[in-house]
Short mmCIF file of C-alpha atoms and ligand atoms in Angstrom, two decimals:
data_model
loop_
_atom_site.label_atom_id
_atom_site.label_comp_id
_atom_site.label_asym_id
_atom_site.label_seq_id
_atom_site.Cartn_x
_atom_site.Cartn_y
_atom_site.Cartn_z
CA MET A 1 17.50 122.85 42.16
CA SER A 2 15.61 119.55 42.05
CA PHE A 3 16.83 116.00 42.72
CA GLU A 4 16.62 114.92 39.05
CA PRO A 5 20.00 116.30 37.86
CA LEU A 6 21.91 114.49 40.61
CA GLY A 7 21.91 111.22 38.67
CA LEU A 8 19.84 109.04 41.01
CA SER A 9 17.72 106.25 39.55
CA ALA A 10 13.95 106.55 39.12
CA PRO A 11 12.99 104.35 42.13
CA LEU A 12 15.12 106.56 44.38
CA LEU A 13 13.64 109.75 42.98
CA LYS A 14 10.21 108.28 43.62
CA ALA A 15 11.15 107.53 47.25
CA VAL A 16 12.56 111.02 47.70
CA GLN A 17 9.36 112.48 46.31
CA LYS A 18 7.34 110.33 48.67
CA GLN A 19 9.29 111.81 51.58
CA GLY A 20 8.21 115.21 50.37
CA TYR A 21 11.72 116.45 49.60
CA THR A 22 11.75 118.83 46.66
CA THR A 23 15.21 120.38 46.86
CA PRO A 24 18.43 118.58 47.75
CA SER A 25 20.13 120.12 50.78
CA PRO A 26 23.66 121.57 50.26
CA ILE A 27 25.36 118.41 51.50
CA GLN A 28 23.18 116.32 49.21
CA GLN A 29 24.01 118.53 46.23
CA LYS A 30 27.70 118.08 46.86
CA ALA A 31 27.95 114.54 48.19
CA ILE A 32 25.54 112.63 45.95
CA PRO A 33 27.36 113.26 42.63
CA ALA A 34 30.78 112.70 44.26
CA ILE A 35 29.69 109.37 45.71
CA LEU A 36 27.97 108.29 42.49
CA GLU A 37 31.26 108.88 40.68
CA GLY A 38 32.83 106.29 42.96
CA ASN A 39 34.90 108.61 45.14
CA ASP A 40 35.68 108.17 48.77
CA VAL A 41 34.20 111.14 50.62
CA LEU A 42 35.13 112.94 53.80
CA ALA A 43 32.20 115.14 54.80
CA SER A 44 31.85 117.62 57.57
CA ALA A 45 28.16 117.78 58.37
CA GLN A 46 25.99 117.66 61.43
CA THR A 47 22.61 116.12 62.07
CA GLY A 48 19.91 118.24 60.54
CA THR A 49 21.77 118.95 57.31
CA GLY A 50 20.25 115.99 55.47
CA LYS A 51 23.51 114.07 55.71
CA THR A 52 21.85 110.65 56.06
CA ALA A 53 20.12 110.92 52.69
CA SER A 54 23.34 112.31 51.21
CA PHE A 55 25.06 108.97 51.69
CA THR A 56 22.09 106.59 51.74
CA LEU A 57 20.69 107.62 48.34
CA PRO A 58 23.91 107.13 46.31
CA LEU A 59 24.70 103.98 48.26
CA LEU A 60 21.34 102.46 47.35
CA HIS A 61 21.79 103.63 43.78
CA PHE A 62 25.15 101.90 43.54
CA LEU A 63 23.90 98.64 45.06
CA SER A 64 20.82 98.44 42.87
CA GLU A 65 22.68 99.31 39.68
CA ASN A 66 25.61 96.97 40.36
CA THR A 67 24.02 93.72 41.31
CA ASN A 68 26.20 91.16 42.93
CA SER A 69 25.97 87.43 42.44
CA LYS A 70 27.40 86.66 45.88
CA PHE A 71 24.32 85.31 47.53
CA LYS A 72 23.36 86.68 50.91
CA SER A 73 26.55 88.62 51.50
CA ILE A 74 26.43 91.99 53.23
CA ARG A 75 27.45 94.59 50.63
CA ALA A 76 27.27 97.82 52.57
CA LEU A 77 28.04 98.62 56.18
CA ILE A 78 26.95 101.81 57.91
CA LEU A 79 28.59 102.15 61.30
CA THR A 80 27.02 104.54 63.82
CA PRO A 81 27.98 105.33 67.42
CA THR A 82 24.60 104.94 69.12
CA ARG A 83 21.54 102.77 68.99
CA GLU A 84 19.32 105.76 68.36
CA LEU A 85 21.34 106.90 65.41
CA ALA A 86 21.50 103.35 64.04
CA ALA A 87 17.71 103.06 64.25
CA GLN A 88 17.30 106.44 62.62
CA VAL A 89 19.69 105.71 59.76
CA TYR A 90 17.99 102.37 59.24
CA ALA A 91 14.60 104.10 59.02
CA ASN A 92 16.09 106.29 56.28
CA VAL A 93 17.51 103.29 54.44
CA LYS A 94 14.12 101.58 54.57
CA ALA A 95 12.28 104.65 53.36
CA TYR A 96 14.63 105.35 50.45
CA SER A 97 14.83 101.72 49.34
CA GLU A 98 11.07 101.24 49.27
CA PHE A 99 10.98 100.87 45.49
CA LEU A 100 14.18 98.84 45.19
CA ASN A 101 14.84 95.17 45.59
CA LEU A 102 17.36 95.54 48.40
CA LYS A 103 17.30 94.17 51.90
CA SER A 104 18.51 96.05 54.94
CA ALA A 105 18.85 95.43 58.65
CA VAL A 106 19.94 97.19 61.81
CA ILE A 107 21.85 95.69 64.72
CA PHE A 108 22.78 97.21 68.06
CA GLY A 109 23.39 96.11 71.61
CA GLY A 110 20.98 96.10 74.52
CA VAL A 111 18.50 93.82 72.81
CA ASN A 112 18.37 90.10 72.06
CA GLN A 113 20.82 89.21 69.30
CA LYS A 114 18.86 86.22 67.98
CA PRO A 115 16.39 88.04 65.72
CA GLN A 116 19.27 90.17 64.41
CA ALA A 117 21.34 87.10 63.59
CA ALA A 118 18.35 85.45 61.91
CA THR A 119 17.73 88.49 59.69
CA ILE A 120 21.36 88.54 58.64
CA ARG A 121 21.31 84.82 57.91
CA ASN A 122 18.40 85.38 55.52
CA GLY A 123 20.49 87.81 53.51
CA VAL A 124 21.01 91.53 53.88
CA ASP A 125 22.45 94.02 51.39
CA VAL A 126 22.78 96.99 53.73
CA LEU A 127 23.65 96.61 57.38
CA VAL A 128 23.41 99.48 59.84
CA ALA A 129 25.28 98.67 63.04
CA THR A 130 26.86 99.92 66.20
CA PRO A 131 30.43 98.63 66.63
CA GLY A 132 29.95 96.48 69.75
CA ARG A 133 27.13 94.31 68.48
CA LEU A 134 28.66 94.10 65.01
CA LEU A 135 31.91 92.68 66.38
CA ASP A 136 30.04 90.40 68.79
CA LEU A 137 28.12 88.79 65.96
CA GLN A 138 31.21 88.64 63.78
CA ASN A 139 33.18 86.93 66.54
CA GLN A 140 30.47 84.34 66.84
CA GLY A 141 30.62 83.68 63.12
CA LEU A 142 27.10 85.03 62.64
CA LEU A 143 28.07 87.59 60.05
CA SER A 144 30.87 88.26 57.61
CA LEU A 145 32.23 91.55 56.33
CA LYS A 146 34.30 89.88 53.61
CA HIS A 147 32.13 91.13 50.75
CA ILE A 148 31.62 94.72 51.83
CA GLU A 149 31.75 97.07 48.85
CA PHE A 150 30.65 100.21 50.63
CA PHE A 151 31.65 101.37 54.12
CA ILE A 152 30.18 104.42 55.81
CA LEU A 153 31.40 105.75 59.12
CA ASP A 154 28.76 108.11 60.48
CA GLU A 155 29.43 110.62 63.26
CA ALA A 156 33.06 109.64 63.37
CA ASP A 157 33.87 112.28 65.98
CA ARG A 158 31.28 110.84 68.29
CA MET A 159 32.69 107.38 67.66
CA LEU A 160 36.10 108.47 68.87
CA ASP A 161 34.61 110.36 71.83
CA MET A 162 32.95 107.13 72.86
CA GLY A 163 36.16 105.16 72.67
CA PHE A 164 35.35 103.16 69.54
CA LEU A 165 38.67 103.71 67.74
CA ARG A 166 39.95 100.17 68.35
CA ASP A 167 36.62 98.69 67.29
CA ILE A 168 36.63 100.74 64.10
CA GLU A 169 40.14 99.55 63.31
CA ARG A 170 39.07 95.96 63.87
CA VAL A 171 36.04 96.40 61.62
CA ILE A 172 38.19 97.89 58.86
CA LYS A 173 40.52 94.89 58.98
CA LEU A 174 37.56 92.56 58.47
CA MET A 175 36.56 94.16 55.18
CA PRO A 176 38.15 93.68 51.75
CA SER A 177 40.54 96.47 50.85
CA LYS A 178 38.75 97.28 47.60
CA ARG A 179 35.67 99.20 48.61
CA GLN A 180 34.24 102.72 48.60
CA ASN A 181 34.49 104.60 51.89
CA LEU A 182 32.58 107.55 53.26
CA MET A 183 33.21 109.29 56.53
CA PHE A 184 30.98 111.89 58.20
CA SER A 185 32.02 113.95 61.16
CA ALA A 186 30.69 117.16 62.68
CA THR A 187 34.10 118.24 63.96
CA TYR A 188 37.71 117.77 62.88
CA SER A 189 40.22 117.02 65.58
CA LYS A 190 43.67 115.67 64.92
CA SER A 191 42.55 112.14 65.74
CA ILE A 192 39.67 112.41 63.27
CA LYS A 193 42.09 113.45 60.55
CA THR A 194 44.38 110.56 61.41
CA LEU A 195 41.47 108.14 61.25
CA ALA A 196 40.34 109.58 57.91
CA LYS A 197 43.83 109.14 56.48
CA SER A 198 43.96 105.55 57.67
CA PHE A 199 41.15 104.27 55.48
CA LEU A 200 39.97 106.87 52.96
CA ASN A 201 41.53 106.86 49.50
CA ALA A 202 42.00 110.32 47.98
CA PRO A 203 38.69 111.47 49.46
CA VAL A 204 36.63 114.31 48.04
CA GLN A 205 36.24 116.72 50.94
CA ILE A 206 32.88 118.29 51.52
CA GLU A 207 31.96 120.83 54.12
CA VAL A 208 28.58 122.31 54.84
CA THR A 209 27.13 124.38 57.60
CA PRO A 210 23.44 124.25 58.45
CA GLU A 211 21.27 126.71 56.60
CA ASN A 212 19.71 129.82 58.12
CA THR A 213 19.99 128.36 61.55
CA THR A 214 21.73 130.85 63.74
CA VAL A 215 21.46 130.89 67.49
CA GLU A 216 20.41 134.51 67.17
CA ALA A 217 17.11 133.30 65.69
CA ILE A 218 16.18 131.51 68.92
CA ASN A 219 14.59 133.27 71.79
CA GLN A 220 17.12 132.54 74.53
CA SER A 221 17.05 133.52 78.18
CA VAL A 222 18.59 132.69 81.51
CA TYR A 223 16.96 132.33 84.90
CA ARG A 224 19.41 132.79 87.76
CA VAL A 225 18.24 130.52 90.55
CA ALA A 226 19.54 128.75 93.65
CA LYS A 227 20.58 125.20 92.87
CA GLY A 228 18.06 123.69 95.28
CA LEU A 229 15.18 125.66 93.75
CA LYS A 230 15.69 124.59 90.16
CA THR A 231 13.20 121.73 90.25
CA GLY A 232 10.47 123.92 91.71
CA LEU A 233 11.18 126.59 89.11
CA ILE A 234 11.11 124.25 86.13
CA ILE A 235 7.83 122.73 87.31
CA LYS A 236 6.37 126.21 87.74
CA LEU A 237 7.50 127.33 84.27
CA ILE A 238 6.14 124.24 82.53
CA SER A 239 2.86 124.17 84.49
CA GLU A 240 2.07 127.86 84.37
CA GLY A 241 3.17 128.20 80.77
CA ASN A 242 1.06 125.12 79.98
CA TRP A 243 3.93 123.96 77.77
CA LYS A 244 3.18 120.78 75.92
CA GLN A 245 6.39 119.56 74.35
CA VAL A 246 9.50 120.38 76.30
CA LEU A 247 12.96 118.90 75.93
CA VAL A 248 14.94 119.27 79.15
CA PHE A 249 18.67 118.69 79.41
CA THR A 250 20.47 117.51 82.49
CA ARG A 251 24.17 116.80 82.84
CA THR A 252 23.83 113.34 84.31
CA LYS A 253 21.70 110.25 83.94
CA HIS A 254 20.84 110.29 87.65
CA GLY A 255 19.87 113.92 87.39
CA ALA A 256 17.57 113.06 84.49
CA ASN A 257 15.88 110.29 86.48
CA ARG A 258 15.47 112.39 89.61
CA LEU A 259 14.01 115.32 87.76
CA CYS A 260 11.68 113.07 85.85
CA GLU A 261 10.33 111.51 89.03
CA LYS A 262 9.71 114.91 90.56
CA MET A 263 7.87 116.13 87.49
CA VAL A 264 5.66 113.08 87.44
CA LYS A 265 4.88 113.67 91.14
CA ALA A 266 3.92 117.23 90.24
CA GLY A 267 1.46 115.89 87.64
CA ILE A 268 3.57 116.53 84.54
CA THR A 269 3.95 113.52 82.27
CA ALA A 270 7.68 113.11 81.79
CA ALA A 271 10.12 110.46 80.61
CA ALA A 272 13.89 110.26 80.82
CA ILE A 273 16.05 109.13 77.95
CA HIS A 274 19.68 108.19 78.47
CA GLY A 275 22.21 105.45 78.00
CA ASN A 276 21.06 103.36 80.96
CA LYS A 277 17.57 102.98 79.60
CA SER A 278 16.67 99.87 77.65
CA GLN A 279 16.02 100.24 73.97
CA GLY A 280 12.32 99.56 74.58
CA ALA A 281 12.12 102.30 77.23
CA ARG A 282 13.83 104.78 74.94
CA VAL A 283 11.56 104.03 72.01
CA ARG A 284 8.48 104.29 74.25
CA ALA A 285 9.65 107.58 75.73
CA LEU A 286 10.40 109.06 72.35
CA SER A 287 7.17 107.95 70.70
CA GLY A 288 5.18 109.21 73.72
CA PHE A 289 6.93 112.52 73.41
CA LYS A 290 6.28 112.72 69.69
CA ASN A 291 2.59 111.80 69.95
CA GLY A 292 1.97 114.18 72.84
CA THR A 293 1.27 111.72 75.67
CA VAL A 294 4.61 112.65 77.28
CA ARG A 295 4.94 116.39 77.82
CA VAL A 296 8.52 116.49 78.96
CA LEU A 297 11.47 114.50 77.74
CA VAL A 298 14.47 114.74 80.04
CA ALA A 299 17.68 113.86 78.26
CA THR A 300 21.43 113.92 78.62
CA ASP A 301 23.47 115.41 75.78
CA ILE A 302 24.60 112.12 74.42
CA ALA A 303 21.18 110.49 74.50
CA ALA A 304 19.68 113.50 72.78
CA ARG A 305 22.11 113.42 69.93
CA GLY A 306 20.68 111.46 67.07
CA LEU A 307 17.10 111.77 68.30
CA ASP A 308 14.88 112.45 65.35
CA ILE A 309 12.62 115.15 66.73
CA PRO A 310 11.86 117.60 63.96
CA LEU A 311 10.81 120.72 65.84
CA LEU A 312 10.27 121.70 69.43
CA PRO A 313 8.73 124.81 70.92
CA HIS A 314 10.73 124.63 74.17
CA VAL A 315 14.18 123.53 75.20
CA ILE A 316 15.24 123.97 78.82
CA ASN A 317 18.73 123.57 80.16
CA TYR A 318 18.09 122.35 83.68
CA GLU A 319 21.86 122.47 83.97
CA LEU A 320 24.25 124.16 81.60
CA PRO A 321 26.67 121.90 79.76
CA ASN A 322 30.33 122.38 80.61
CA VAL A 323 31.16 121.98 76.92
CA SER A 324 29.93 125.23 75.36
CA GLU A 325 29.32 123.70 71.93
CA ASP A 326 26.80 121.37 73.52
CA TYR A 327 24.73 124.41 74.41
CA VAL A 328 24.50 125.28 70.73
CA HIS A 329 23.54 121.71 69.88
CA ARG A 330 20.92 121.61 72.61
CA ILE A 331 19.16 124.81 71.71
CA GLY A 332 19.37 123.87 68.04
CA ARG A 333 16.52 121.51 68.82
CA THR A 334 14.09 124.37 69.00
CA GLY A 335 12.59 126.61 66.37
CA ARG A 336 13.94 124.81 63.36
CA ALA A 337 13.27 126.15 59.88
CA GLY A 338 12.19 129.56 61.02
CA ALA A 339 9.55 128.40 63.51
CA LYS A 340 9.47 130.23 66.81
CA GLY A 341 11.39 128.48 69.54
CA GLU A 342 12.39 129.23 73.07
CA ALA A 343 15.48 128.09 74.92
CA LEU A 344 15.71 128.68 78.67
CA SER A 345 18.61 127.96 80.96
CA LEU A 346 18.38 127.60 84.72
CA VAL A 347 21.71 128.78 86.02
CA CYS A 348 22.98 128.53 89.59
CA ALA A 349 26.07 130.18 91.05
CA GLU A 350 28.49 127.39 90.30
CA GLU A 351 27.51 127.39 86.63
CA THR A 352 28.56 131.01 86.19
CA SER A 353 31.79 130.14 84.40
CA TYR A 354 29.89 127.86 81.99
CA LEU A 355 27.53 130.71 81.19
CA THR A 356 30.42 133.07 80.53
CA ALA A 357 32.04 130.54 78.20
CA ILE A 358 28.78 129.96 76.33
CA GLU A 359 28.20 133.68 75.89
CA LYS A 360 31.70 134.02 74.55
CA LEU A 361 31.18 131.19 72.07
CA ILE A 362 27.85 132.45 70.73
CA ASP A 363 29.11 136.01 70.92
CA MET A 364 26.06 137.37 72.67
CA LYS A 365 24.91 138.20 76.19
CA LEU A 366 21.85 136.26 77.24
CA PRO A 367 19.06 138.16 78.98
CA VAL A 368 18.85 137.23 82.67
CA SER A 369 15.69 137.08 84.82
CA ILE A 370 15.03 136.20 88.43
CA ILE A 371 11.64 134.85 89.47
CA GLU A 372 10.28 135.81 92.87
CA GLY A 373 10.51 132.91 95.27
CA PHE A 374 13.24 131.28 93.16
CA GLU A 375 16.07 133.72 93.72
CA PRO A 376 19.73 132.72 93.42
CA ASP A 377 21.58 131.95 96.62
CA PRO A 378 23.75 135.02 97.36
CA ASN A 379 26.09 132.94 99.54
CA ALA A 380 26.67 130.13 97.04
CA SER A 381 30.15 129.68 95.67
CA THR A 382 30.71 130.44 92.01
CA ALA A 383 33.49 127.86 91.85
CA PRO A 384 32.73 125.64 88.87
CA ILE A 385 31.61 122.06 89.30
CA LYS A 386 34.73 119.91 89.22
CA GLN A 387 35.43 117.95 86.05
CA GLY A 388 34.05 114.48 86.35
CA GLN A 389 31.98 115.26 89.42
CA GLY A 390 28.63 113.55 89.18
CA ARG A 391 29.21 112.80 85.54
CA GLN A 392 28.30 109.83 83.48
CA ARG A 393 30.86 107.09 83.47
CA LYS A 394 31.73 105.52 80.21
CA PRO A 395 30.06 102.28 79.29
CA ARG A 396 30.89 100.66 75.99
CA GLN A 397 28.05 101.91 73.92
CA GLY A 398 25.17 104.33 73.83
CA ASN A 399 26.66 107.01 76.02
CA ALA A 400 29.95 108.33 77.21
CA SER A 401 31.38 110.65 79.79
CA ASN A 402 30.87 114.21 78.80
CA SER A 403 34.29 115.12 80.00
CA SER A 404 35.84 112.85 77.42
CA ARG A 405 34.15 114.94 74.78
CA ASN A 406 36.00 118.07 75.69
CA SER A 407 39.11 117.44 73.72
CA GLY A 408 37.70 117.48 70.21
CA ARG A 409 34.93 119.94 70.79
CA ASN A 410 36.53 122.92 72.37
CA SER A 411 38.56 123.42 69.26
CA SER A 412 35.47 124.05 67.08
CA LYS A 413 35.51 127.33 65.27
CA LYS A 414 33.15 129.98 66.47
CA SER A 415 31.71 130.50 63.00
CA ASN A 416 30.48 126.94 63.05
CA ALA A 417 29.45 126.84 66.63
CA SER A 418 27.42 129.99 66.41
CA ARG A 419 25.22 128.34 63.87
CA ARG A 420 22.53 126.01 65.00
CA ARG A 421 22.39 122.41 63.99
P1 AMP B 1 19.78 114.27 58.84
O1 AMP B 1 20.71 115.43 58.80
O2 AMP B 1 20.14 113.20 57.91
O3 AMP B 1 19.53 113.81 60.25
O4 AMP B 1 18.34 114.81 58.30
C1 AMP B 1 17.59 115.73 58.99
C2 AMP B 1 16.13 115.74 58.55
O5 AMP B 1 15.99 116.34 57.27
C3 AMP B 1 15.49 114.36 58.46
O6 AMP B 1 14.26 114.41 59.13
C4 AMP B 1 15.30 114.13 56.97
O7 AMP B 1 14.16 113.35 56.73
C5 AMP B 1 15.13 115.54 56.44
N1 AMP B 1 15.64 115.73 55.06
C6 AMP B 1 16.71 115.16 54.48
N2 AMP B 1 16.89 115.61 53.23
C7 AMP B 1 15.90 116.50 53.00
C8 AMP B 1 15.54 117.33 51.85
N3 AMP B 1 16.26 117.33 50.74
N4 AMP B 1 14.47 118.13 51.99
C9 AMP B 1 13.75 118.15 53.14
N5 AMP B 1 14.02 117.41 54.24
C10 AMP B 1 15.09 116.59 54.17
#
């Protein structure tokens, strides 16, 4: 199937072609016609499914076909939980609107608000925003949501995990009641359903699972190792394997920083990416990683979500996540679209219960190796790390405590979780 039958205008088809897309992804095939017909949509789709284009393309179509005389009013709002995701969605909006006469902007916290306010003052059709900065600017009278015709809530589950429910409710109250609404969420907890009911009108429900992306397709293995020897082992693996682009996951921001410092000392170019980093530092780290000047990117789960890294040869879990679904999300970063990928996990005694839970979720036993000189500690306790111990605390935006994510995630169905994102 090509994009032509979906009903998008010529400038959008041209932009799609320029991106090199030939076939609409399943979510695009389902969502684009439904949105073009004017329906509210509730879509279950994760990053990697092409969900951003599935709402951005019909949104841009609608705005360009239905011009509005209200000068300089914001017509569409896309709300995202994190800065990274906001920047990524904005990049999509820019790319797809290249041949249209529409203006767009992105706003998020952690950077100076002045240039953002100035852009909005000059007139913006599509605004991509994180909730905190959006409400800040609105409170200061620097933007108005009174003429919103299109509202998109992206990664709604993540929004709730990060404690944005009140902010979302406030944003909804600031918009006119007559508008088209779209909501995207990877998971469906009770609170997500309640939120959906609160603002979607008779939504068309769409569900997709990522294509041919099963965890079975990834070369996964486990190294049992003493906790104190993990850093030495990871440095050995990366150095001796001469690995060039490695995404490493740690459970905490401090852990990410510490590991990063040690790698740099060992002569491996590494950068950490997490919620405490400034936007500039994150962008630098990510672009260094993409262009090959940074070999290792050390990330926490939340910081990694929304990162637009197309394909990675190596993903290493320096620590296993205590939320099993996060394991599936993490390793889904490797070997996309049939390319060969490797996912390694360094597992110490106290992570044993996490490993068991992960194996249960993915319904497979992971092969275990022990490297000489990096053996596990036979005397270490296998008692799991206590909830909340050494975890990230919850600031307002950009990251959240992992433990708060448990509630919605553990209920995911195995059939979904055993597929990669
Ligand atoms: P998303 O799920 O929106 O994060 O998109 C994941 C990736 O797929 C992005 O890098 C998009 O540029 C890319 N993409 C989106 N739609 C298509 C398509 N129809 N064909 C090929 N790639 C696509």
